[in-house]
Tab-separated table of C-alpha atoms and ligand atoms in Angstrom:
chain	number	residue	atom	x	y	z
A	886	MET	CA	-144.255	-97.054	-104.195
A	887	SER	CA	-146.046	-99.282	-100.205
A	888	VAL	CA	-145.688	-96.763	-97.254
A	889	VAL	CA	-145.279	-98.455	-94.308
A	890	ARG	CA	-147.501	-96.822	-90.382
A	891	GLY	CA	-146.542	-93.352	-93.162
A	892	ILE	CA	-142.339	-95.013	-94.043
A	893	PRO	CA	-141.727	-95.963	-97.781
A	894	SER	CA	-140.043	-98.098	-99.337
A	895	SER	CA	-138.408	-98.300	-102.183
A	896	SER	CA	-135.456	-99.703	-103.693
A	897	ALA	CA	-134.106	-96.141	-104.303
A	898	THR	CA	-132.711	-96.783	-100.055
A	899	SER	CA	-128.785	-98.332	-101.584
A	900	LYS	CA	-126.733	-100.295	-99.519
A	901	GLN	CA	-123.334	-99.473	-102.540
A	902	SER	CA	-121.570	-96.394	-102.290
A	903	PRO	CA	-123.339	-93.582	-105.314
A	904	GLY	CA	-121.929	-91.372	-107.226
A	905	PRO	CA	-121.514	-87.897	-106.784
A	906	ALA	CA	-123.466	-85.551	-105.774
A	907	ASP	CA	-124.007	-82.160	-104.316
A	908	VAL	CA	-124.336	-82.179	-101.098
A	909	ALA	CA	-123.676	-84.880	-99.385
A	910	VAL	CA	-126.555	-84.787	-96.154
A	911	ILE	CA	-125.417	-87.254	-93.489
A	912	GLY	CA	-128.473	-88.005	-91.901
A	913	GLY	CA	-131.920	-88.368	-92.110
A	914	GLY	CA	-133.679	-87.324	-89.502
A	915	VAL	CA	-136.811	-84.361	-90.030
A	916	ILE	CA	-133.928	-81.810	-89.739
A	917	GLY	CA	-132.226	-83.882	-92.598
A	918	LEU	CA	-135.640	-85.197	-95.427
A	919	THR	CA	-136.618	-81.756	-95.477
A	920	VAL	CA	-133.207	-80.223	-95.987
A	921	ALA	CA	-132.851	-83.299	-98.651
A	922	TRP	CA	-135.793	-81.946	-100.241
A	923	ARG	CA	-135.930	-78.576	-100.582
A	924	LEU	CA	-132.358	-78.111	-101.946
A	925	ALA	CA	-132.903	-80.977	-103.825
A	926	VAL	CA	-136.429	-78.815	-105.258
A	927	ALA	CA	-133.572	-76.593	-105.929
A	928	GLY	CA	-132.196	-77.545	-108.499
A	929	ARG	CA	-129.354	-79.597	-105.956
A	930	SER	CA	-128.250	-83.374	-106.571
A	931	VAL	CA	-128.554	-84.390	-103.334
A	932	CYS	CA	-127.484	-88.429	-101.242
A	933	VAL	CA	-128.256	-89.177	-97.506
A	934	VAL	CA	-126.193	-91.038	-96.208
A	935	ASP	CA	-128.788	-92.474	-93.250
A	936	PRO	CA	-129.273	-96.769	-92.267
A	937	THR	CA	-132.875	-95.646	-91.070
A	938	PRO	CA	-133.861	-92.760	-93.191
A	939	GLY	CA	-137.189	-91.024	-91.266
A	940	ARG	CA	-136.435	-92.224	-88.100
A	941	GLY	CA	-134.561	-91.039	-84.442
A	942	ALA	CA	-136.114	-88.634	-82.446
A	943	ALA	CA	-138.720	-87.211	-85.263
A	944	TRP	CA	-140.753	-90.799	-84.551
A	945	VAL	CA	-141.059	-90.803	-81.977
A	946	ALA	CA	-141.941	-87.061	-81.235
A	947	ALA	CA	-145.496	-85.226	-80.839
A	948	GLY	CA	-144.863	-83.388	-82.876
A	949	MET	CA	-145.941	-80.522	-80.842
A	950	LEU	CA	-145.883	-76.879	-82.585
A	951	ALA	CA	-145.919	-74.425	-80.432
A	952	PRO	CA	-143.792	-71.389	-79.757
A	953	VAL	CA	-145.828	-70.167	-76.889
A	954	SER	CA	-146.824	-72.712	-74.992
A	955	GLU	CA	-142.990	-74.903	-75.700
A	956	ALA	CA	-141.803	-70.997	-73.891
A	957	HIS	CA	-139.136	-71.158	-71.317
A	958	PHE	CA	-137.597	-67.997	-69.750
A	959	GLY	CA	-134.292	-67.341	-70.442
A	960	GLU	CA	-134.770	-68.485	-74.152
A	961	GLU	CA	-135.774	-64.705	-75.916
A	962	ALA	CA	-134.055	-65.350	-78.811
A	963	LEU	CA	-135.270	-68.591	-79.794
A	964	ILE	CA	-138.461	-68.198	-79.033
A	965	ALA	CA	-138.304	-65.627	-81.389
A	966	LEU	CA	-137.156	-68.683	-83.984
A	967	THR	CA	-139.835	-70.459	-83.051
A	968	VAL	CA	-142.590	-67.962	-82.915
A	969	ALA	CA	-141.133	-67.420	-87.136
A	970	GLY	CA	-139.777	-71.977	-87.450
A	971	ALA	CA	-144.544	-71.782	-86.752
A	972	GLU	CA	-145.439	-68.902	-89.627
A	973	ARG	CA	-143.162	-71.142	-91.512
A	974	TRP	CA	-145.412	-73.616	-91.141
A	975	SER	CA	-148.663	-73.629	-93.471
A	976	VAL	CA	-146.851	-73.245	-96.162
A	977	PHE	CA	-144.781	-75.798	-96.122
A	978	ALA	CA	-146.981	-78.766	-95.309
A	979	ALA	CA	-148.990	-77.637	-98.315
A	980	GLU	CA	-146.134	-77.476	-100.419
A	981	LEU	CA	-145.004	-80.816	-98.776
A	982	GLU	CA	-148.279	-82.320	-98.905
A	983	GLU	CA	-148.665	-81.470	-102.725
A	984	ALA	CA	-144.740	-82.385	-103.097
A	985	ALA	CA	-145.828	-85.931	-100.871
A	986	GLY	CA	-149.389	-86.647	-103.118
A	987	THR	CA	-150.179	-87.332	-98.742
A	988	SER	CA	-151.686	-85.362	-95.941
A	989	ILE	CA	-149.618	-85.459	-93.347
A	990	GLY	CA	-152.361	-84.399	-90.713
A	991	TYR	CA	-150.976	-80.965	-89.637
A	992	ARG	CA	-153.896	-79.873	-87.126
A	993	ARG	CA	-154.760	-75.380	-86.441
A	994	CYS	CA	-155.751	-77.153	-83.077
A	995	GLY	CA	-154.296	-74.583	-80.514
A	996	THR	CA	-153.096	-75.499	-78.046
A	997	LEU	CA	-154.629	-75.486	-74.212
A	998	VAL	CA	-151.942	-75.498	-70.604
A	999	VAL	CA	-154.434	-75.888	-67.711
A	1000	ALA	CA	-153.117	-76.445	-64.015
A	1001	ALA	CA	-154.573	-79.067	-61.735
A	1002	ASP	CA	-153.730	-77.580	-58.030
A	1003	SER	CA	-152.729	-74.013	-56.427
A	1004	GLY	CA	-149.331	-74.014	-56.758
A	1005	ASP	CA	-149.700	-75.790	-60.453
A	1006	LEU	CA	-150.947	-72.342	-61.264
A	1007	ALA	CA	-149.048	-70.314	-60.480
A	1008	VAL	CA	-146.398	-71.565	-62.030
A	1009	VAL	CA	-149.200	-71.461	-65.226
A	1010	GLU	CA	-149.271	-68.554	-64.137
A	1011	GLU	CA	-145.988	-67.023	-64.245
A	1012	LEU	CA	-145.407	-68.945	-68.317
A	1013	LEU	CA	-148.564	-66.232	-69.273
A	1014	LYS	CA	-146.177	-63.299	-67.910
A	1015	LEU	CA	-143.848	-64.175	-69.645
A	1016	GLN	CA	-145.405	-65.291	-72.882
A	1017	HIS	CA	-147.494	-61.823	-72.812
A	1018	THR	CA	-144.032	-60.006	-72.290
A	1019	LEU	CA	-142.975	-61.224	-75.194
A	1020	GLY	CA	-146.169	-60.332	-77.127
A	1021	LEU	CA	-146.841	-63.605	-77.464
A	1022	THR	CA	-151.135	-64.790	-77.983
A	1023	ALA	CA	-152.257	-66.202	-75.369
A	1024	GLU	CA	-155.124	-65.855	-72.874
A	1025	ARG	CA	-156.253	-66.719	-69.088
A	1026	LEU	CA	-158.911	-69.145	-69.058
A	1027	THR	CA	-161.052	-70.054	-66.055
A	1028	GLY	CA	-161.465	-73.656	-65.373
A	1029	GLY	CA	-164.631	-73.705	-66.046
A	1030	GLU	CA	-163.379	-72.546	-68.848
A	1031	CYS	CA	-161.095	-74.331	-69.713
A	1032	ARG	CA	-163.416	-77.236	-69.651
A	1033	GLN	CA	-166.371	-76.490	-71.497
A	1034	LEU	CA	-162.503	-76.565	-74.537
A	1035	GLU	CA	-162.022	-79.451	-73.019
A	1036	PRO	CA	-164.961	-81.717	-71.472
A	1037	ALA	CA	-162.421	-84.193	-70.388
A	1038	LEU	CA	-160.371	-82.049	-68.101
A	1039	THR	CA	-161.493	-83.718	-64.344
A	1040	PRO	CA	-164.050	-80.736	-62.819
A	1041	GLY	CA	-161.178	-79.772	-60.748
A	1042	VAL	CA	-158.654	-78.207	-63.082
A	1043	ARG	CA	-158.226	-74.553	-61.515
A	1044	GLY	CA	-157.616	-72.033	-64.714
A	1045	GLY	CA	-155.124	-72.989	-67.733
A	1046	ILE	CA	-153.965	-70.335	-70.755
A	1047	HIS	CA	-155.042	-70.703	-74.011
A	1048	ALA	CA	-152.260	-70.657	-76.937
A	1049	PRO	CA	-154.938	-70.683	-80.049
A	1050	LYS	CA	-151.768	-70.353	-82.085
A	1051	ASP	CA	-149.660	-73.214	-80.954
A	1052	HIS	CA	-150.809	-76.274	-83.300
A	1053	GLN	CA	-149.479	-79.789	-84.387
A	1054	VAL	CA	-148.438	-82.191	-87.039
A	1055	ASP	CA	-148.809	-86.265	-86.875
A	1056	ASN	CA	-144.917	-86.485	-87.076
A	1057	ARG	CA	-145.010	-89.598	-88.375
A	1058	LEU	CA	-146.967	-89.114	-91.422
A	1059	LEU	CA	-144.884	-86.346	-91.921
A	1060	MET	CA	-141.606	-88.796	-92.098
A	1061	GLY	CA	-143.201	-90.605	-94.417
A	1062	ALA	CA	-143.957	-87.967	-96.240
A	1063	LEU	CA	-140.592	-85.997	-96.856
A	1064	LEU	CA	-139.187	-88.972	-97.811
A	1065	THR	CA	-141.584	-89.636	-100.654
A	1066	ALA	CA	-141.060	-85.327	-101.393
A	1067	CYS	CA	-137.097	-86.061	-101.126
A	1068	ILE	CA	-137.491	-89.855	-103.350
A	1069	ARG	CA	-139.759	-87.563	-105.873
A	1070	GLY	CA	-138.008	-85.187	-106.091
A	1071	GLY	CA	-134.466	-87.489	-107.255
A	1072	VAL	CA	-132.449	-86.717	-103.910
A	1073	SER	CA	-130.881	-90.361	-103.267
A	1074	PHE	CA	-130.483	-92.613	-99.587
A	1075	VAL	CA	-127.381	-94.467	-99.036
A	1076	ALA	CA	-127.924	-96.694	-95.923
A	1077	ASP	CA	-124.678	-96.076	-94.682
A	1078	GLU	CA	-123.193	-94.156	-91.808
A	1079	GLY	CA	-121.061	-91.331	-92.486
A	1080	ALA	CA	-118.184	-92.283	-90.114
A	1081	GLU	CA	-116.007	-88.920	-90.784
A	1082	ILE	CA	-115.966	-86.005	-92.608
A	1083	VAL	CA	-113.344	-86.068	-95.264
A	1084	LEU	CA	-111.324	-83.023	-96.727
A	1085	THR	CA	-108.601	-81.445	-99.292
A	1086	ALA	CA	-104.954	-82.752	-98.352
A	1087	ASP	CA	-104.776	-79.094	-96.161
A	1088	GLY	CA	-107.848	-78.989	-94.568
A	1089	ALA	CA	-109.412	-76.512	-96.081
A	1090	ARG	CA	-112.297	-77.249	-97.695
A	1091	VAL	CA	-114.838	-80.740	-97.652
A	1092	VAL	CA	-114.997	-83.291	-101.106
A	1093	GLY	CA	-116.561	-85.522	-99.275
A	1094	THR	CA	-118.177	-88.393	-96.661
A	1095	ARG	CA	-116.434	-91.627	-96.057
A	1096	LEU	CA	-118.984	-94.395	-94.720
A	1097	THR	CA	-119.103	-97.041	-92.090
A	1098	GLY	CA	-119.095	-99.975	-94.295
A	1099	GLY	CA	-115.969	-98.735	-96.734
A	1100	GLY	CA	-115.700	-95.958	-99.261
A	1101	ILE	CA	-116.487	-92.316	-100.007
A	1102	LEU	CA	-119.831	-90.788	-101.322
A	1103	ALA	CA	-117.542	-86.942	-103.443
A	1104	ALA	CA	-119.654	-84.099	-101.971
A	1105	GLY	CA	-118.730	-79.818	-102.733
A	1106	THR	CA	-120.946	-79.785	-99.507
A	1107	VAL	CA	-121.836	-81.732	-96.089
A	1108	VAL	CA	-124.124	-80.648	-94.126
A	1109	VAL	CA	-124.193	-82.649	-90.937
A	1110	ALA	CA	-127.609	-83.356	-89.653
A	1111	ALA	CA	-126.997	-86.340	-87.726
A	1112	GLY	CA	-129.685	-85.114	-84.335
A	1113	CYS	CA	-127.695	-86.400	-80.960
A	1114	ARG	CA	-124.573	-87.748	-82.845
A	1115	SER	CA	-123.675	-85.073	-85.250
A	1116	SER	CA	-120.516	-84.613	-83.112
A	1117	LEU	CA	-119.342	-87.761	-82.913
A	1118	LEU	CA	-118.115	-86.857	-86.351
A	1119	ALA	CA	-115.062	-88.040	-86.919
A	1120	GLY	CA	-112.168	-85.419	-89.716
A	1121	VAL	CA	-112.673	-81.632	-89.319
A	1122	PRO	CA	-111.281	-80.041	-86.017
A	1123	GLU	CA	-112.394	-80.574	-82.466
A	1124	GLY	CA	-115.004	-77.800	-82.197
A	1125	VAL	CA	-115.566	-77.701	-85.416
A	1126	ILE	CA	-119.381	-79.339	-85.208
A	1127	PRO	CA	-120.586	-78.014	-81.186
A	1128	PRO	CA	-120.883	-80.363	-78.686
A	1129	ILE	CA	-125.011	-82.417	-78.916
A	1130	ARG	CA	-126.010	-84.604	-75.973
A	1131	PRO	CA	-128.859	-86.591	-76.131
A	1132	VAL	CA	-131.142	-85.907	-73.400
A	1133	LYS	CA	-133.770	-89.316	-73.126
A	1134	GLY	CA	-137.983	-88.717	-73.469
A	1135	GLN	CA	-140.009	-91.850	-73.012
A	1136	VAL	CA	-143.728	-91.521	-74.567
A	1137	LEU	CA	-146.433	-93.377	-75.074
A	1138	ARG	CA	-148.812	-93.746	-77.547
A	1139	LEU	CA	-153.037	-94.331	-76.904
A	1140	GLY	CA	-156.220	-95.575	-79.293
A	1141	GLY	CA	-159.225	-93.753	-79.268
A	1142	SER	CA	-161.874	-93.306	-81.389
A	1143	ALA	CA	-161.786	-90.897	-84.012
A	1144	THR	CA	-165.384	-90.407	-84.331
A	1145	ALA	CA	-165.932	-89.992	-80.986
A	1146	PRO	CA	-162.216	-88.646	-79.347
A	1147	LEU	CA	-161.224	-87.864	-76.300
A	1148	LEU	CA	-159.073	-83.990	-76.977
A	1149	GLY	CA	-159.599	-81.719	-79.860
A	1150	ARG	CA	-156.314	-79.933	-79.382
A	1151	THR	CA	-153.172	-80.494	-77.768
A	1152	VAL	CA	-153.470	-80.186	-73.796
A	1153	ARG	CA	-150.727	-79.729	-71.707
A	1154	GLY	CA	-150.358	-79.343	-68.225
A	1155	ILE	CA	-148.638	-78.910	-64.985
A	1156	ALA	CA	-150.292	-81.627	-62.632
A	1157	HIS	CA	-148.892	-81.583	-58.456
A	1158	GLY	CA	-145.708	-80.401	-59.908
A	1159	ASP	CA	-145.473	-83.407	-62.995
A	1160	ALA	CA	-145.807	-82.110	-66.562
A	1161	CYS	CA	-147.525	-83.774	-69.515
A	1162	TYR	CA	-148.681	-83.168	-72.748
A	1163	LEU	CA	-151.943	-85.334	-74.345
A	1164	VAL	CA	-152.172	-84.227	-78.666
A	1165	PRO	CA	-155.093	-85.918	-79.972
A	1166	ARG	CA	-154.461	-87.094	-83.907
A	1167	LEU	CA	-157.375	-87.061	-86.375
A	1168	ASP	CA	-157.952	-90.589	-85.647
A	1169	GLY	CA	-158.310	-91.275	-82.510
A	1170	THR	CA	-154.514	-91.595	-81.757
A	1171	VAL	CA	-152.827	-89.456	-77.989
A	1172	VAL	CA	-149.170	-89.040	-77.528
A	1173	LEU	CA	-148.371	-88.485	-74.745
A	1174	GLY	CA	-145.061	-87.360	-73.057
A	1175	ALA	CA	-142.227	-86.693	-72.415
A	1176	THR	CA	-139.796	-87.127	-69.619
A	1177	VAL	CA	-135.890	-85.106	-70.040
A	1178	GLU	CA	-133.431	-87.123	-69.127
A	1179	GLU	CA	-129.738	-86.823	-69.349
A	1180	ARG	CA	-128.651	-91.227	-69.592
A	1181	GLY	CA	-126.404	-90.744	-72.869
A	1182	TYR	CA	-127.772	-92.695	-75.410
A	1183	ASP	CA	-129.738	-95.513	-73.656
A	1184	THR	CA	-133.405	-95.390	-75.326
A	1185	THR	CA	-135.228	-98.146	-72.905
A	1186	VAL	CA	-138.620	-97.610	-71.535
A	1187	GLN	CA	-138.778	-97.643	-67.839
A	1188	ALA	CA	-142.143	-98.311	-65.723
A	1189	GLY	CA	-141.979	-96.039	-64.054
A	1190	ALA	CA	-141.915	-93.550	-66.622
A	1191	VAL	CA	-144.476	-94.972	-67.821
A	1192	TYR	CA	-146.511	-94.478	-64.835
A	1193	GLU	CA	-145.387	-91.210	-64.206
A	1194	LEU	CA	-146.412	-90.187	-67.378
A	1195	LEU	CA	-150.095	-92.256	-66.843
A	1196	ARG	CA	-150.465	-90.380	-63.395
A	1197	ALA	CA	-150.123	-87.109	-64.527
A	1198	ALA	CA	-152.057	-87.252	-67.313
A	1199	ARG	CA	-154.731	-88.677	-65.354
A	1200	SER	CA	-154.879	-85.982	-63.084
A	1201	LEU	CA	-156.047	-83.532	-65.902
A	1202	VAL	CA	-157.720	-86.017	-68.079
A	1203	PRO	CA	-159.097	-89.144	-66.331
A	1204	GLY	CA	-161.025	-90.369	-69.254
A	1205	ILE	CA	-157.527	-91.004	-71.213
A	1206	THR	CA	-157.260	-94.977	-68.738
A	1207	GLU	CA	-159.762	-96.272	-71.668
A	1208	LEU	CA	-157.988	-95.698	-74.424
A	1209	THR	CA	-155.718	-98.536	-75.560
A	1210	LEU	CA	-152.584	-98.991	-74.943
A	1211	LEU	CA	-150.589	-98.735	-78.224
A	1212	GLU	CA	-146.666	-98.384	-78.422
A	1213	THR	CA	-144.519	-96.569	-75.530
A	1214	ARG	CA	-141.427	-95.601	-76.946
A	1215	ALA	CA	-138.467	-93.038	-76.278
A	1216	GLY	CA	-136.511	-90.758	-78.153
A	1217	LEU	CA	-133.591	-89.458	-77.946
A	1218	ARG	CA	-133.000	-84.968	-78.132
A	1219	PRO	CA	-130.587	-83.729	-79.804
A	1220	GLY	CA	-129.145	-81.278	-76.945
A	1221	SER	CA	-126.386	-78.226	-77.621
A	1222	PRO	CA	-125.553	-76.237	-74.957
A	1223	ASP	CA	-127.866	-73.521	-75.313
A	1224	ASN	CA	-131.238	-75.557	-76.239
A	1225	ALA	CA	-130.842	-73.532	-79.643
A	1226	PRO	CA	-129.687	-75.138	-83.064
A	1227	PHE	CA	-126.789	-74.297	-84.508
A	1228	VAL	CA	-127.642	-73.557	-88.743
A	1229	GLY	CA	-124.817	-72.710	-91.373
A	1230	PRO	CA	-121.303	-72.334	-92.345
A	1231	ALA	CA	-118.789	-74.017	-89.905
A	1232	GLY	CA	-114.970	-74.930	-90.155
A	1233	PRO	CA	-113.552	-75.965	-93.478
A	1234	ASP	CA	-115.517	-74.948	-96.976
A	1235	GLY	CA	-118.595	-76.685	-97.530
A	1236	LEU	CA	-119.593	-77.617	-94.504
A	1237	VAL	CA	-122.684	-76.582	-92.904
A	1238	LEU	CA	-124.611	-78.078	-89.902
A	1239	ALA	CA	-127.812	-78.722	-89.407
A	1240	THR	CA	-128.403	-79.398	-85.878
A	1241	GLY	CA	-128.606	-79.266	-82.042
A	1242	HIS	CA	-133.140	-78.374	-81.772
A	1243	TYR	CA	-132.549	-80.113	-79.230
A	1244	ARG	CA	-137.379	-80.027	-78.401
A	1245	ASN	CA	-138.125	-78.213	-81.647
A	1246	GLY	CA	-136.902	-79.774	-84.698
A	1247	ILE	CA	-140.095	-80.783	-85.864
A	1248	LEU	CA	-140.952	-76.861	-85.783
A	1249	LEU	CA	-138.045	-75.519	-86.452
A	1250	ALA	CA	-137.443	-78.032	-89.523
A	1251	PRO	CA	-138.826	-75.778	-92.829
A	1252	ILE	CA	-136.497	-72.126	-91.682
A	1253	THR	CA	-133.316	-74.257	-91.384
A	1254	ALA	CA	-134.241	-75.376	-94.464
A	1255	ASP	CA	-134.529	-72.037	-95.400
A	1256	ALA	CA	-131.774	-70.916	-94.315
A	1257	VAL	CA	-129.418	-73.960	-95.453
A	1258	THR	CA	-130.834	-73.303	-99.217
A	1259	GLY	CA	-129.590	-69.122	-98.285
A	1260	TRP	CA	-126.106	-69.815	-97.080
A	1261	LEU	CA	-125.961	-71.734	-100.296
A	1262	GLY	CA	-126.953	-69.279	-102.851
A	1263	HIS	CA	-130.332	-70.298	-102.901
A	1264	GLY	CA	-132.483	-67.514	-101.807
A	1265	ALA	CA	-132.784	-65.695	-98.849
A	1266	VAL	CA	-130.803	-66.415	-95.221
A	1267	PRO	CA	-134.103	-65.540	-92.897
A	1268	GLU	CA	-133.499	-63.300	-90.423
A	1269	ALA	CA	-134.442	-64.847	-87.487
A	1270	MET	CA	-132.128	-67.626	-88.196
A	1271	SER	CA	-129.487	-65.379	-89.106
A	1272	ARG	CA	-127.764	-66.157	-85.120
A	1273	PHE	CA	-127.994	-69.032	-85.103
A	1274	THR	CA	-124.335	-70.394	-87.283
A	1275	PRO	CA	-122.164	-72.526	-85.607
A	1276	GLY	CA	-119.603	-69.479	-84.375
A	1277	ARG	CA	-121.747	-68.135	-82.826
A	1278	THR	CA	-120.332	-67.198	-79.189
A	1279	ASP	CA	-124.057	-65.972	-76.595
A	1280	ALA	CA	-124.408	-70.401	-76.333
A	1281	THR	CA	-123.788	-70.396	-72.960
A	1282	PRO	CA	-124.483	-73.404	-71.365
A	1283	VAL	CA	-129.063	-73.268	-70.362
A	1284	LEU	CA	-128.927	-73.935	-66.087
B	1731	FAD	C1	-140.337	-87.113	-76.853
B	1731	FAD	C2	-139.376	-86.230	-77.755
B	1731	FAD	C3	-140.970	-85.673	-78.343
B	1731	FAD	C4	-140.728	-84.329	-79.223
B	1731	FAD	N1	-141.625	-83.828	-79.089
B	1731	FAD	C5	-141.365	-83.238	-80.006
B	1731	FAD	C6	-142.581	-81.197	-80.174
B	1731	FAD	O1	-143.474	-81.935	-79.714
B	1731	FAD	N2	-142.013	-81.494	-81.668
B	1731	FAD	C7	-141.160	-80.499	-81.784
B	1731	FAD	O2	-141.015	-79.601	-83.325
B	1731	FAD	N3	-139.338	-81.445	-81.810
B	1731	FAD	C8	-139.996	-82.596	-80.649
B	1731	FAD	N4	-139.234	-83.015	-80.487
B	1731	FAD	C9	-138.061	-83.149	-81.047
B	1731	FAD	C10	-137.710	-83.909	-82.350
B	1731	FAD	O3	-137.890	-84.522	-82.850
B	1731	FAD	C11	-136.483	-83.091	-82.162
B	1731	FAD	O4	-135.254	-82.337	-82.406
B	1731	FAD	C12	-135.871	-83.379	-83.718
B	1731	FAD	O5	-135.750	-85.133	-84.472
B	1731	FAD	C13	-134.160	-82.602	-84.621
B	1731	FAD	O6	-134.552	-83.619	-86.152
B	1731	FAD	P1	-133.080	-83.887	-86.062
B	1731	FAD	O7	-132.744	-84.585	-87.125
B	1731	FAD	O8	-132.221	-83.490	-86.115
B	1731	FAD	O9	-132.416	-84.938	-85.912
B	1731	FAD	P2	-133.088	-87.567	-85.541
B	1731	FAD	O10	-134.196	-86.831	-85.422
B	1731	FAD	O11	-133.019	-87.615	-83.919
B	1731	FAD	O12	-131.900	-87.747	-86.669
B	1731	FAD	C14	-131.617	-87.566	-86.848
B	1731	FAD	C15	-130.892	-89.020	-88.051
B	1731	FAD	O13	-128.948	-88.800	-88.410
B	1731	FAD	C16	-128.952	-90.524	-88.462
B	1731	FAD	N5	-127.683	-90.712	-88.033
B	1731	FAD	C17	-126.261	-90.798	-86.876
B	1731	FAD	N6	-125.478	-90.317	-86.889
B	1731	FAD	C18	-125.323	-90.822	-87.937
B	1731	FAD	C19	-124.177	-90.794	-89.291
B	1731	FAD	N7	-123.370	-90.631	-88.714
B	1731	FAD	N8	-124.809	-90.846	-90.141
B	1731	FAD	C20	-125.827	-91.130	-90.789
B	1731	FAD	N9	-127.088	-90.977	-89.954
B	1731	FAD	C21	-126.259	-90.623	-88.951
B	1731	FAD	C22	-130.201	-91.080	-87.516
B	1731	FAD	O14	-130.452	-92.334	-87.797
B	1731	FAD	C23	-131.635	-90.123	-87.813
B	1731	FAD	O15	-132.352	-90.690	-88.622
B	1731	FAD	C24	-139.048	-84.244	-79.992
B	1731	FAD	C25	-138.312	-85.242	-79.743
B	1731	FAD	C26	-138.749	-85.962	-78.823
B	1731	FAD	C27	-137.452	-87.514	-77.896
């Protein structure tokens, strides 16, 4: 099997309707592929429906596994879930690397959150209070201590937080490895879109999914993992699939030296009120992100967004302007009303949701797959995930 930029090309992806499967997974993004692989490992026959598996938002993303630096006020239950999700990563990464036979660039490198001026430092100190209230591991550093850890930081850096347990994975290597593990595990693929969930005449249970190209993929269980397009699927009564919306994020990829990398760990920061992050890969690439925009399904890249990201990043790490501009790209996070995912059975028998992971889909992929395999009777549902079922009533919008 050949691998191009992390994605294996394989004859395993077919345009034709396959035979019936135990489980049809609609969407081959990071959530759908992780669920499919783990279900196949549990002995289920699984078919993934996706015109472009291995892409989606996770292809654009930064790959931070960062419950501590990503903590937000008012999201305490979600933070507990992300902490549990992060704890799952080390074993998951080892199992996936073994199954796929490739590295996924999982780095236990920690994260530094830094402030450019005194206003930014006040925001960082509020974050530290929240982290300590929740018992998260985070240490306040002076500007000088930040620079000792990361000498490329500007001499003017005012201070920051060290979050030693916030790690990262190379999201593109991850997606390639998931595809390989799925194919090796016997998962089949249909290069088409699921248009509609097909139910029995009485609407009591699912019998499969109708494909946009025609035909029905018969399956006793259908997992909806179509990212920001999950709510567009027809066939189930209104409200069964909660509202998931696209939240645009623009990102740059910058090329640097693998032997003399600019940064040794993820640096997140606030520069005169503008937030950004810099995620260094082992090959010298630095991922610089990201905007957060409500612009529907638009994935164009705006010059202004690129400028603002570069301006904020240069205020914190001046040397980034010496790197090569490799790529600019926009992706769509699957946003939910309360920024938390919906994972578990919903509506008719056999329908399972695994969607709405918003800004934490990579971090939460392993624990989501554990939950789905648990719901389908092949293990326990992780306690931290059990309150994020589709039927929950407290998914009120975060203002
Ligand atoms: C800029 C940016 C940075 C991010 N950084 C991070 C990060 O650092 N850490 C982190 O944990 N998360 C991060 N995220 C969030 C993360 O990428 C998402 O939460 C995650 O990708 C969601 O996974 P998913 O599989 O649900 O959706 P996606 O990854 O979007 O995949 C959905 C898949 O469904 C397919 N699909 C859609 N409709 C259909 C249909 N009808 N039939 C069949 N297939 C369909 C699509 O082709 C796609 O392949 C980031 C996202 C963005 C945009």
